[in-house]
XYZ file of C-alpha atoms in Angstrom:
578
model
C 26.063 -82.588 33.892
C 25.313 -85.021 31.401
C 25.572 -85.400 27.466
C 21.656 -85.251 27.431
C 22.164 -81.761 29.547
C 24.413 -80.420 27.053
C 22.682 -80.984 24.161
C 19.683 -79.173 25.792
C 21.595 -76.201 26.791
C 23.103 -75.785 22.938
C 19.588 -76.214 21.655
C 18.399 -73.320 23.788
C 21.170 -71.126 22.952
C 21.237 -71.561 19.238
C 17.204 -70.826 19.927
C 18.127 -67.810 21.544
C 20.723 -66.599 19.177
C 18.212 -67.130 16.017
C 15.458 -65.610 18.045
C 18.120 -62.080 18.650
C 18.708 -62.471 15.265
C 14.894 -62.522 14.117
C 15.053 -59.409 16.022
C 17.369 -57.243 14.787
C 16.545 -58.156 11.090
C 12.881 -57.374 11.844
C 13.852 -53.801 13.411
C 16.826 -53.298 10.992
C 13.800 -54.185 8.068
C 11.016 -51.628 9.374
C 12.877 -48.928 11.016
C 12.175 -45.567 9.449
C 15.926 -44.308 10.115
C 18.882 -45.109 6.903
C 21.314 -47.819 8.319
C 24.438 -48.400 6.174
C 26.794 -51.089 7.914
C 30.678 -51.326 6.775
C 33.751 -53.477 7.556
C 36.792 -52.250 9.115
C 38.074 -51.487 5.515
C 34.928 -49.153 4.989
C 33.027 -50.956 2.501
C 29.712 -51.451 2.655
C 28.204 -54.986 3.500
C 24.536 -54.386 4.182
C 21.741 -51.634 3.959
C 18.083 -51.401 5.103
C 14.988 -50.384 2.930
C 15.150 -47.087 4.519
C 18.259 -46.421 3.213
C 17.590 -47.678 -0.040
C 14.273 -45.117 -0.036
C 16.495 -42.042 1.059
C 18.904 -42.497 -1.124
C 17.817 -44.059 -4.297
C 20.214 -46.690 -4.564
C 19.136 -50.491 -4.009
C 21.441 -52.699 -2.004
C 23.009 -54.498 -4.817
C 24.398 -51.095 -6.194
C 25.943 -50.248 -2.688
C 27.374 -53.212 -1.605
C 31.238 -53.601 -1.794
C 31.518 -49.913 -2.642
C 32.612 -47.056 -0.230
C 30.482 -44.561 1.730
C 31.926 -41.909 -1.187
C 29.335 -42.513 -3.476
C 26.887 -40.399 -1.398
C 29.301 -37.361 -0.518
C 27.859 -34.205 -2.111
C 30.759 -32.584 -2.249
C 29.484 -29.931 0.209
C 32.167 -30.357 2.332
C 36.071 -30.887 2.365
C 38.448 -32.830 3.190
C 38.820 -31.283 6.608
C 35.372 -32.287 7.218
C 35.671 -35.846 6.661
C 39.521 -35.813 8.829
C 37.608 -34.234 10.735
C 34.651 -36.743 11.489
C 36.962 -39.848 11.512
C 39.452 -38.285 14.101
C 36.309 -38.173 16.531
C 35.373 -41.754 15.631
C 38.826 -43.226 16.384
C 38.834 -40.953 19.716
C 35.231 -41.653 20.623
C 34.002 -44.563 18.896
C 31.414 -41.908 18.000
C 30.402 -38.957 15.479
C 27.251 -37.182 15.205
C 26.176 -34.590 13.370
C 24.613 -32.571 10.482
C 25.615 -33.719 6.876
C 24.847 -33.029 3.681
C 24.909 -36.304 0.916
C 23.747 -36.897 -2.556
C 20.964 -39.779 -3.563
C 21.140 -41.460 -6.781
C 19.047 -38.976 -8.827
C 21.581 -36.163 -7.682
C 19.722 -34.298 -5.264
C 21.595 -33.171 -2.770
C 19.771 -33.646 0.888
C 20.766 -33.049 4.826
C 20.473 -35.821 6.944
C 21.119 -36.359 10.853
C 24.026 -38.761 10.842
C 25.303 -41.295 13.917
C 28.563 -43.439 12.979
C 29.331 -45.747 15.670
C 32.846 -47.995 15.490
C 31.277 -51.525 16.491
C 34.409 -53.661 18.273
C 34.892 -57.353 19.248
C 35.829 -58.291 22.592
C 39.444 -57.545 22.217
C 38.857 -53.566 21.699
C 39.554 -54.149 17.624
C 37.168 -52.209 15.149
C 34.887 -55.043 13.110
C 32.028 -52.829 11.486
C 31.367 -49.207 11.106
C 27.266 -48.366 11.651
C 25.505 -45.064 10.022
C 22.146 -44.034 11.109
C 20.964 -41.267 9.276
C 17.600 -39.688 9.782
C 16.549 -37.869 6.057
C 16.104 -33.784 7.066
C 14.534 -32.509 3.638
C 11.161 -32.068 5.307
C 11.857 -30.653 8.291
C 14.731 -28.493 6.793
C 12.061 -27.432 3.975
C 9.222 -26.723 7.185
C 12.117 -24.334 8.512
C 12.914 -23.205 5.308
C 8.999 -21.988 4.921
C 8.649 -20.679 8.660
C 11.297 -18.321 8.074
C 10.050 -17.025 4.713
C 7.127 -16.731 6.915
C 8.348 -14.298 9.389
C 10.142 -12.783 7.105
C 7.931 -12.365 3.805
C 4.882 -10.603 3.631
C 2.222 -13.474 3.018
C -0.033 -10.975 0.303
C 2.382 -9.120 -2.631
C 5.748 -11.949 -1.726
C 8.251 -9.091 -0.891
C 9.799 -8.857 2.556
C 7.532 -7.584 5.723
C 8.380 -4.926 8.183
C 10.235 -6.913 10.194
C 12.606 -8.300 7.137
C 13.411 -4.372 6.364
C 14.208 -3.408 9.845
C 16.527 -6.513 10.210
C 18.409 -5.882 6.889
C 17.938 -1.828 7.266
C 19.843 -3.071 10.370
C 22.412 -4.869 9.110
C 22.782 -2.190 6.126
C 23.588 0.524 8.687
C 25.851 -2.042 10.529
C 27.974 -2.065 7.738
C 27.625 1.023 6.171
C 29.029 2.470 9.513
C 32.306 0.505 9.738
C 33.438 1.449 6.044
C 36.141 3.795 5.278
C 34.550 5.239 2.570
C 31.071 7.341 2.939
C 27.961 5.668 2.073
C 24.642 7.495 0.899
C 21.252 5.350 1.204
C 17.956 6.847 0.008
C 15.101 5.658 2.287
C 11.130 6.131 1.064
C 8.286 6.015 2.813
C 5.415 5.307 -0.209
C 1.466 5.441 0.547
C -0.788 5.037 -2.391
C -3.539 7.662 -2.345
C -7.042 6.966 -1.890
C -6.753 3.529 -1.540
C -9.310 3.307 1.218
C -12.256 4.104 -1.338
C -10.446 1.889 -4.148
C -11.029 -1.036 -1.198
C -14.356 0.818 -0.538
C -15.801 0.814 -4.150
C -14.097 -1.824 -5.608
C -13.450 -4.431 -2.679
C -11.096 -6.202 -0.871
C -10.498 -8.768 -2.956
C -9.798 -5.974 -5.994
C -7.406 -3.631 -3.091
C -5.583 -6.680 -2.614
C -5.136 -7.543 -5.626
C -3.863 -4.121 -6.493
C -1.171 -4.043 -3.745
C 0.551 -7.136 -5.266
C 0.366 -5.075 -8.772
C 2.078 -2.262 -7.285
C 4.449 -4.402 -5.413
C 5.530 -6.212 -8.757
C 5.707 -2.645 -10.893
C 8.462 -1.232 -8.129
C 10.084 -4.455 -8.083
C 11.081 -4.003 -11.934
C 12.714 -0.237 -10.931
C 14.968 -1.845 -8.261
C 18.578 -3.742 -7.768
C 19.276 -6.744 -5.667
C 21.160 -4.613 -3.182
C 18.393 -2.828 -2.687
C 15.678 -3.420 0.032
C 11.665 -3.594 -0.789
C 8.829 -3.914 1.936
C 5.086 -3.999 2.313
C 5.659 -1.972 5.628
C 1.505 -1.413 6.252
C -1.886 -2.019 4.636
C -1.000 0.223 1.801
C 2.347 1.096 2.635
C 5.984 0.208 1.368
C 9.397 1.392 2.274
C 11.949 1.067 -0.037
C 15.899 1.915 0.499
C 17.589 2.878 -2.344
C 21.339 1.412 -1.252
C 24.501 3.316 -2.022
C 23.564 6.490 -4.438
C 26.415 8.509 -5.725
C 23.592 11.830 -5.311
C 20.664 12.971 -3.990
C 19.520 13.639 -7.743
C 19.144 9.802 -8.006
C 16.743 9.364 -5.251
C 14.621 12.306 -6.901
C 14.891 10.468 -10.292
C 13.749 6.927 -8.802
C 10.987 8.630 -7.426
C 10.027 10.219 -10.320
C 10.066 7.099 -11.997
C 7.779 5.406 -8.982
C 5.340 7.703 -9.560
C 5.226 7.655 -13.468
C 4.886 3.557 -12.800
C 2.036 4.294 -10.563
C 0.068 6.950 -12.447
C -0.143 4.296 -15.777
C -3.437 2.061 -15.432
C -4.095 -0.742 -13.488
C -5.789 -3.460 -15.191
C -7.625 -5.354 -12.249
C -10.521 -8.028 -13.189
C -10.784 -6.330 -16.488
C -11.098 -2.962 -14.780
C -9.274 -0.031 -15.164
C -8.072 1.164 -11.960
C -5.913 4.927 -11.631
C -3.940 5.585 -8.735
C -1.256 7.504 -7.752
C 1.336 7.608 -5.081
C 2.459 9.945 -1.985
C 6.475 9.415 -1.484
C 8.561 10.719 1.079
C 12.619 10.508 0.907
C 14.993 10.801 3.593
C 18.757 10.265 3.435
C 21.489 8.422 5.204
C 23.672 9.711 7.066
C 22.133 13.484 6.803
C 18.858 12.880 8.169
C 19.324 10.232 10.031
C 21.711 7.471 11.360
C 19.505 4.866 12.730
C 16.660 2.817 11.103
C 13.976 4.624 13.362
C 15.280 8.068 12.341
C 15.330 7.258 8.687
C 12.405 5.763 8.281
C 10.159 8.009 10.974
C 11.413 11.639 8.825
C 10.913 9.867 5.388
C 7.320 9.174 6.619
C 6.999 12.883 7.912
C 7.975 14.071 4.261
C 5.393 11.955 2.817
C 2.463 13.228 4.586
C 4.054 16.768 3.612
C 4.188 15.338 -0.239
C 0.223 14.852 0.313
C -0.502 17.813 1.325
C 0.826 19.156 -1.844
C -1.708 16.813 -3.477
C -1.714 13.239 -4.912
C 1.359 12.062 -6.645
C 4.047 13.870 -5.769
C 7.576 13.140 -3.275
C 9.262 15.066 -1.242
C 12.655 15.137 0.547
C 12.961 15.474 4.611
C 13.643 18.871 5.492
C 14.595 20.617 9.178
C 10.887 22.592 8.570
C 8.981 19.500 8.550
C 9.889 19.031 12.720
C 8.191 22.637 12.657
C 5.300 21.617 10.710
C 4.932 18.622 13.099
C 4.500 20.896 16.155
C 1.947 22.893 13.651
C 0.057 20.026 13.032
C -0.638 20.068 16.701
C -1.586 23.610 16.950
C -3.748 23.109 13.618
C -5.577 20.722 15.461
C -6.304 22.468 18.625
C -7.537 25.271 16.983
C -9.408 23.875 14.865
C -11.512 22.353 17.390
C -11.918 25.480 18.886
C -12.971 27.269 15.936
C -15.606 24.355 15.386
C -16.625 24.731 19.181
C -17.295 28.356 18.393
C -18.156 28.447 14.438
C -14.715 30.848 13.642
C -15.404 30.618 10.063
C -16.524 32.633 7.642
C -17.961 31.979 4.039
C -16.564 33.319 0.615
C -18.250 33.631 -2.366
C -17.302 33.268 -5.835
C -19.809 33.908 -8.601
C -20.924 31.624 -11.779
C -22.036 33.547 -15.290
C -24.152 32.842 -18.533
C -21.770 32.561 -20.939
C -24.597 33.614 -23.524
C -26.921 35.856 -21.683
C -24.133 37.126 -18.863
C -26.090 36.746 -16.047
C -25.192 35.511 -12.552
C -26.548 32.443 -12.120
C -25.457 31.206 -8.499
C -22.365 31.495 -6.564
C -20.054 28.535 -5.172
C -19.649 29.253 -1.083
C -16.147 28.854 0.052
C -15.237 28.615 3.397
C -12.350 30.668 4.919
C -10.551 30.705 8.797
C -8.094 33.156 10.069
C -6.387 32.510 13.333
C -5.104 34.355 16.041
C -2.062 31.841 16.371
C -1.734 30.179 13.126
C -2.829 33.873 10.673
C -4.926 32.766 7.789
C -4.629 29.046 7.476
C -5.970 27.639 3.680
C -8.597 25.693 2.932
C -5.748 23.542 0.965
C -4.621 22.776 4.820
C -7.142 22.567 6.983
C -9.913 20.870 4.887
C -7.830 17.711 4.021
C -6.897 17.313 7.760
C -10.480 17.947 8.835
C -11.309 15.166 6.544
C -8.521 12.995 7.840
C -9.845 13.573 11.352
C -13.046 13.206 11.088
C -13.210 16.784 11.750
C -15.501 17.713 8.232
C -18.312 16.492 9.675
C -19.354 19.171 12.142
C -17.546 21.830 10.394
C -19.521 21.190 6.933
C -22.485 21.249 9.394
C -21.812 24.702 9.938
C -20.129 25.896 6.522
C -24.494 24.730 5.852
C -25.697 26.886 8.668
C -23.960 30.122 7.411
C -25.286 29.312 3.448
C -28.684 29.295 5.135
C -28.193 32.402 6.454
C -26.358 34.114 3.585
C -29.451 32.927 1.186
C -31.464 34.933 3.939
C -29.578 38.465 3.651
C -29.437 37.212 -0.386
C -33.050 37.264 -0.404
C -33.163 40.163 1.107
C -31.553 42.414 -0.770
C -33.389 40.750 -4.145
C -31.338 38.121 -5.121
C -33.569 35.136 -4.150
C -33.090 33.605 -7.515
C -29.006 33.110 -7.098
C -28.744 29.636 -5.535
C -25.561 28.646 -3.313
C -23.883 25.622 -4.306
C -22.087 24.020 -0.992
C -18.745 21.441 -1.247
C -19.818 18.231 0.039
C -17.147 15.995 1.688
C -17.016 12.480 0.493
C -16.644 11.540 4.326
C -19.370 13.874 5.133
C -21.659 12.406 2.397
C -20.844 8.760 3.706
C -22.491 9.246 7.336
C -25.775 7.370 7.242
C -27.251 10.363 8.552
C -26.195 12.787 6.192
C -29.326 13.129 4.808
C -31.331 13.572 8.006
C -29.245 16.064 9.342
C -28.558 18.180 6.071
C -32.898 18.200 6.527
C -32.599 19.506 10.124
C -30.661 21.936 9.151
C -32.611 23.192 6.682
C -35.749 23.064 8.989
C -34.513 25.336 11.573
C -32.978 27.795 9.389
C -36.231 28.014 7.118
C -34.621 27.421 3.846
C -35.102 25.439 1.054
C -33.440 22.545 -0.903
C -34.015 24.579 -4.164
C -31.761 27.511 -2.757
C -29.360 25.251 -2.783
C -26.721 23.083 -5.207
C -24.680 20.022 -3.561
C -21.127 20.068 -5.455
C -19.271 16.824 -4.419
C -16.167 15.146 -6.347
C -15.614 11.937 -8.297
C -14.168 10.593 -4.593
C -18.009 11.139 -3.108
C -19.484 8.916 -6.742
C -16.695 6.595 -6.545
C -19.131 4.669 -3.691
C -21.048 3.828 -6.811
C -23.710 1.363 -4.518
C -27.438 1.306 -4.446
C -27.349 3.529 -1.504
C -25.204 6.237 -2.789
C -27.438 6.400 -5.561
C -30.459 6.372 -3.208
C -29.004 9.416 -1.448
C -28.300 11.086 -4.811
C -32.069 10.659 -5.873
C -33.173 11.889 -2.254
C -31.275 14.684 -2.563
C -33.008 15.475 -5.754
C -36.474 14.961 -4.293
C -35.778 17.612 -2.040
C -34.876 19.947 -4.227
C -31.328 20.618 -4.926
C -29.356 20.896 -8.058
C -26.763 18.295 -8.304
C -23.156 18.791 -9.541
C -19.952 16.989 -10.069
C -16.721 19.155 -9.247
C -13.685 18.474 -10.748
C -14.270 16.606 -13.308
C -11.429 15.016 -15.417
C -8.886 14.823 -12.450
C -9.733 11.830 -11.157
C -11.398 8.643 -12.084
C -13.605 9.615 -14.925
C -16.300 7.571 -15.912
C -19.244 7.550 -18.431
C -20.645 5.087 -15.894
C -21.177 7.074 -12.911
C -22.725 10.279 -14.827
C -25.117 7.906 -16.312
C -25.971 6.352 -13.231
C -26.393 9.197 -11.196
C -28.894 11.739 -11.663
C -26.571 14.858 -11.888
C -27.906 18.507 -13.477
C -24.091 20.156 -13.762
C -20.708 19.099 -14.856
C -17.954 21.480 -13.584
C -14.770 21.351 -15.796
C -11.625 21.285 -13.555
C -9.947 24.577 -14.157
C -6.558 22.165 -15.242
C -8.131 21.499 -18.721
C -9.622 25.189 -19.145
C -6.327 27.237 -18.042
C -4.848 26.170 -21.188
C -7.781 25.474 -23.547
C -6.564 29.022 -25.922
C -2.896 27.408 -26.642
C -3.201 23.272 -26.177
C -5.705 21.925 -28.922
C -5.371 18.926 -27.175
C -7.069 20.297 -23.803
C -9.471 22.696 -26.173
C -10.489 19.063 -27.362
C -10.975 17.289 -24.282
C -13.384 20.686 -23.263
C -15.146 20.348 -26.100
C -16.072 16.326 -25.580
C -16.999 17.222 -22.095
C -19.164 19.412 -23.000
C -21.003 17.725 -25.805
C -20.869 14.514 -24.024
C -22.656 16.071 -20.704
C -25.324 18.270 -22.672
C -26.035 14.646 -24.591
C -27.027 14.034 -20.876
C -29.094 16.572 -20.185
C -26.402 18.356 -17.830
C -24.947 21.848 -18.238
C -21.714 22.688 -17.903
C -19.419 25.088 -16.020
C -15.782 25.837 -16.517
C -13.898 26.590 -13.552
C -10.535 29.261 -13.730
C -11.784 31.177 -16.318
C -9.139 34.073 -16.402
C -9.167 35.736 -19.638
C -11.608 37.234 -22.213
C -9.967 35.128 -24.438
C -11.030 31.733 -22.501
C -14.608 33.225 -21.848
C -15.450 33.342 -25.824
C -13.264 30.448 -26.952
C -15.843 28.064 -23.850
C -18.931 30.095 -25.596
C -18.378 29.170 -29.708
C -18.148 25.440 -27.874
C -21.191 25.778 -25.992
C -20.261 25.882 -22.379
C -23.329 26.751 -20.465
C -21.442 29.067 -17.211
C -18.011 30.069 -16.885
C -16.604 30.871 -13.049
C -13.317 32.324 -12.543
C -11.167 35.506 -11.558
C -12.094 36.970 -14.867
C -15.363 37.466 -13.280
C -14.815 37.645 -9.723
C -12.882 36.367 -6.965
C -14.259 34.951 -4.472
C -15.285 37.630 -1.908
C -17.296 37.917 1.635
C -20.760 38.346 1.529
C -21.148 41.705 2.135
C -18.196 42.278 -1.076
C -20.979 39.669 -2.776
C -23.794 42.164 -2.267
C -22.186 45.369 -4.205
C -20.683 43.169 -7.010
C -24.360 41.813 -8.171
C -25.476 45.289 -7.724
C -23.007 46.372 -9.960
C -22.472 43.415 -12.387
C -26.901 44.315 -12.726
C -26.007 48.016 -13.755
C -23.343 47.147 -16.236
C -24.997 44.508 -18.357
């Protein structure tokens, strides 16, 4: 080979070598992984722009320092004995480490260190290739606050309570000592007409209200859940007594029964709890939370706002519950009912003035079942409809044997279901009925609650002044228990205003309640409505509503309420007597 040969062959491999070298700088330049490159003595001779982004520190502030500047101090010396024992071994280490950039955050990075050797086996350089895992440990991070937060009111989900309610009972299990956990089941009443009335933007905004008010009562040990639409469970962790579950509860409710301010509206609820305890009712999540539910639905039923505690008798009323429902169908099926009657008096010229139909059911299985039982689950079932369609049919023909016996001029006022009055064809069918029984609307007085007006829309005040064109007298029941509004009375064309017998049972000994009565009543005859008192019991009560000019009184003190044909020789002989 010659000298020209030679000199040809170096040019091509000093062309080749800067070429590999163009190379590598351009990749070691753009790559979008850290690379920090030592010498055997671990100090650093060279870093790439990625590394220099990740961490915050330029090249010239690395250089000729070790890779300690970056630990976070996460991990110990172990670690790091650890990771170099590998790299000797292997030539390799890979794995998940936590460093420090210049401003002091502390990130996780995906780390390679590879021992780079010469051709004699003999360590020249040390390579790290990191990979920055902030993002993608922050994506995590959200995913499983995700699954395990609930998205609306920021507490956890149903699925974060079972797990820790799992890992609670886990533990509480293995100690020596006895533990006692309160778990509630909490439904907030009536919230399906709040969403109804108000929206769901308003509902939702309510739930996250509620969520934050029950959040202030609680401990970090304890455990707080949206479980359902308008549902929460809540365990109460390690109580010394049961009288501290009562007492929380208490103080649930007395958070939920204090206004609501929601877009500048005043919003009242309250709250159904149920409580059950670990270990006596239950040792399992499923248990716990399944009987705490039971005793809330029993809390209900004893009306809005209350709690109760799991007892053995709520498995019984469970299987009751079942019986009330087949027999109430069957009583629908073959109209088992029968009406009541309860009459309403002049408080200035003592005459009877209508009565209020009331609609009672006796049972061959279940005995005499109250209206305070059946009439909420008939409305929960969707069970009012056909039955109010028949408590109708039997004030038609009560007005008949009414008339008959001369007393065509004492109306019937019938209790109109919220759910009942919601059915777009309440109106047509409340006319059928009317058309095949020959009676008319002006026989007749629809009572229905603040619940029924709460559906303040256009079309509930279309089927108000319908219902007025017809004929009947309108009233509002219960007024003062619920959410009681100038607005609403104004709004809707109403003739009576019925007191709720809560503010008239002590009207002779609270001058508080005597003036709450008394504003009623001025404020509804300002509105051209007259006004009865319900639960009039006492002579006493009857005078003390007349000097404040209450229009009609209705109550025991004047009659109880009492089967038609009872009905019949009580106006006979209220007639004779006045």
């Amino acid at each position: 080979m010659s000298s020209k040969d030679f000199t040809q062959n170096d040019r091509n491999i000093a062309h080749s070598s800067a070429y590999e070298t163009s190379i590598i700088k351009v990749i070691f330049e753009n790559v979008e992984e850290g690379i920090m490159i030592t010498n055997k003595q671990k100090q650093i001779v060279a870093v790439n722009p990625a590394f220099e982004f990740v961490t915050g520190y330029s090249s010239q502030e690395v250089i000729g320092h070790k890779p300690v500047i970056l630990q976070s101090g996460l991990h110990d010396s172990a670690f790091y004995k650890k990771m170099w024992a590998k790299i000797d071994t292997d030539g390799i280490w890979q794995g998940e480490i936590w460093n420090r950039r210049k401003t002091g955050d502390i990130y996780p990075e995906w780390l390679t260190i590879l021992a780079v050797k010469d051709a004699d086996d003999c360590i020249m350089n040390y390579c790290g290739i990191f990979t920055d895992l902030s993002e993608r440990k922050s994506v995590e991070s959200e995913l499983k606050k995700r699954t395990l937060t609930d998205l609306l009111t920021k507490i956890n989900n149903r699925f974060a309570y079972l797990e820790r309610m799992k890992a609670l009972l886990l533990t509480s299990a293995a100690t020596t000592t006895p533990m006692r956990h309160a778990i509630y089941f909490l439904d907030i009443d009536r919230f399906k007409q709040i969403n109804d009335v108000f929206g769901h933007e308003v509902g939702d905004k309510l739930l996250i209200a509620v969520a934050k008010r029950i959040q202030k009562l609680l401990k970090n040990k304890d455990i707080f859940a949206r479980y359902g639409d308008d549902e929460f469970a809540i365990t109460l962790t390690n109580i010394v007594h049961p009288r501290e579950a009562a007492k929380f509860a208490q103080q649930v409710i007395y958070e939920m029964e204090q206004p609501f301010i929601i877009e500048e509206q005043e919003i009242f609820v309250s709250a159904s709890i149920g409580i059950s305890l670990y270990p006596l009712d239950g040792t399992t999540t499923d248990e716990l939370v399944h009987r705490a539910d039971k005793a809330m639905y029993f809390s209900r039923q004893t009306g809005p706002g209350n709690f109760a505690f799991f007892i053995d008798d709520l498995e019984i009323d469970a299987k009751r519950v079942l019986l009330l429902d087949t027999e109430l169908r069957k009583a629908i099926e073959n109209d088992d009912f029968q009406l009541y009657f309860q009459p309403k008096v002049s408080l200035s010229t003592k005459q009877v003035i209508g009565v209020e139909a009331l609609v009672r059911w006796k049972n061959e299985k279940l005995g005499f079942v109250s209206p305070a039982e059946f009439i909420p689950y008939a409305e929960e079932t969707g069970l009012i409809i056909p039955l109010s369609e028949i408590i109708i049919e039997m004030a038609c023909n009560a007005f008949h044997v009414l008339r008959a016996n001369g007393y065509a001029n004492v109306p019937i006022a019938l209790n109109i279901s919220s759910i009942h009055f919601q059915q777009p064809n309440f109106l047509e069918t409340i006319q059928k009925i009317l058309e095949k029984n020959n009676a008319s609307a002006h026989n007749f007085e629809i009572e229905v609650t603040e619940r029924t007006v709460l559906e303040n829309s256009l079309e509930a005040v279309s089927k108000f002044n319908r219902l007025k064109q017809l004929g009947f007298t309108l009233s509002i029941d219960d007024f003062g228990t619920g959410y009681s509004s100038l607005s609403y009375l104004i709004r809707f064309p109403f003739d009576v205003l019925k007191i709720d017998r809560s503010f008239v049972q002590h009207i002779c000994s609270s001058e508080e309640k005597q003036g709450v009565v008394d504003a009623i009543i001025h404020m509804a005859h300002r509105l051209n409505m007259q006004v009865v008192a319900e639960g009039v019991e006492s002579t006493q009560q009857a005078e003390l509503l007349q000097e404040i000019d209450c229009d009609f009184a209705q109550g025991f003190h004047y009659g109880k309420p009492m089967p038609l044909g009872e009905l019949l020789q009580f106006l006979a002989y209220w007639e004779h007597i006045q």
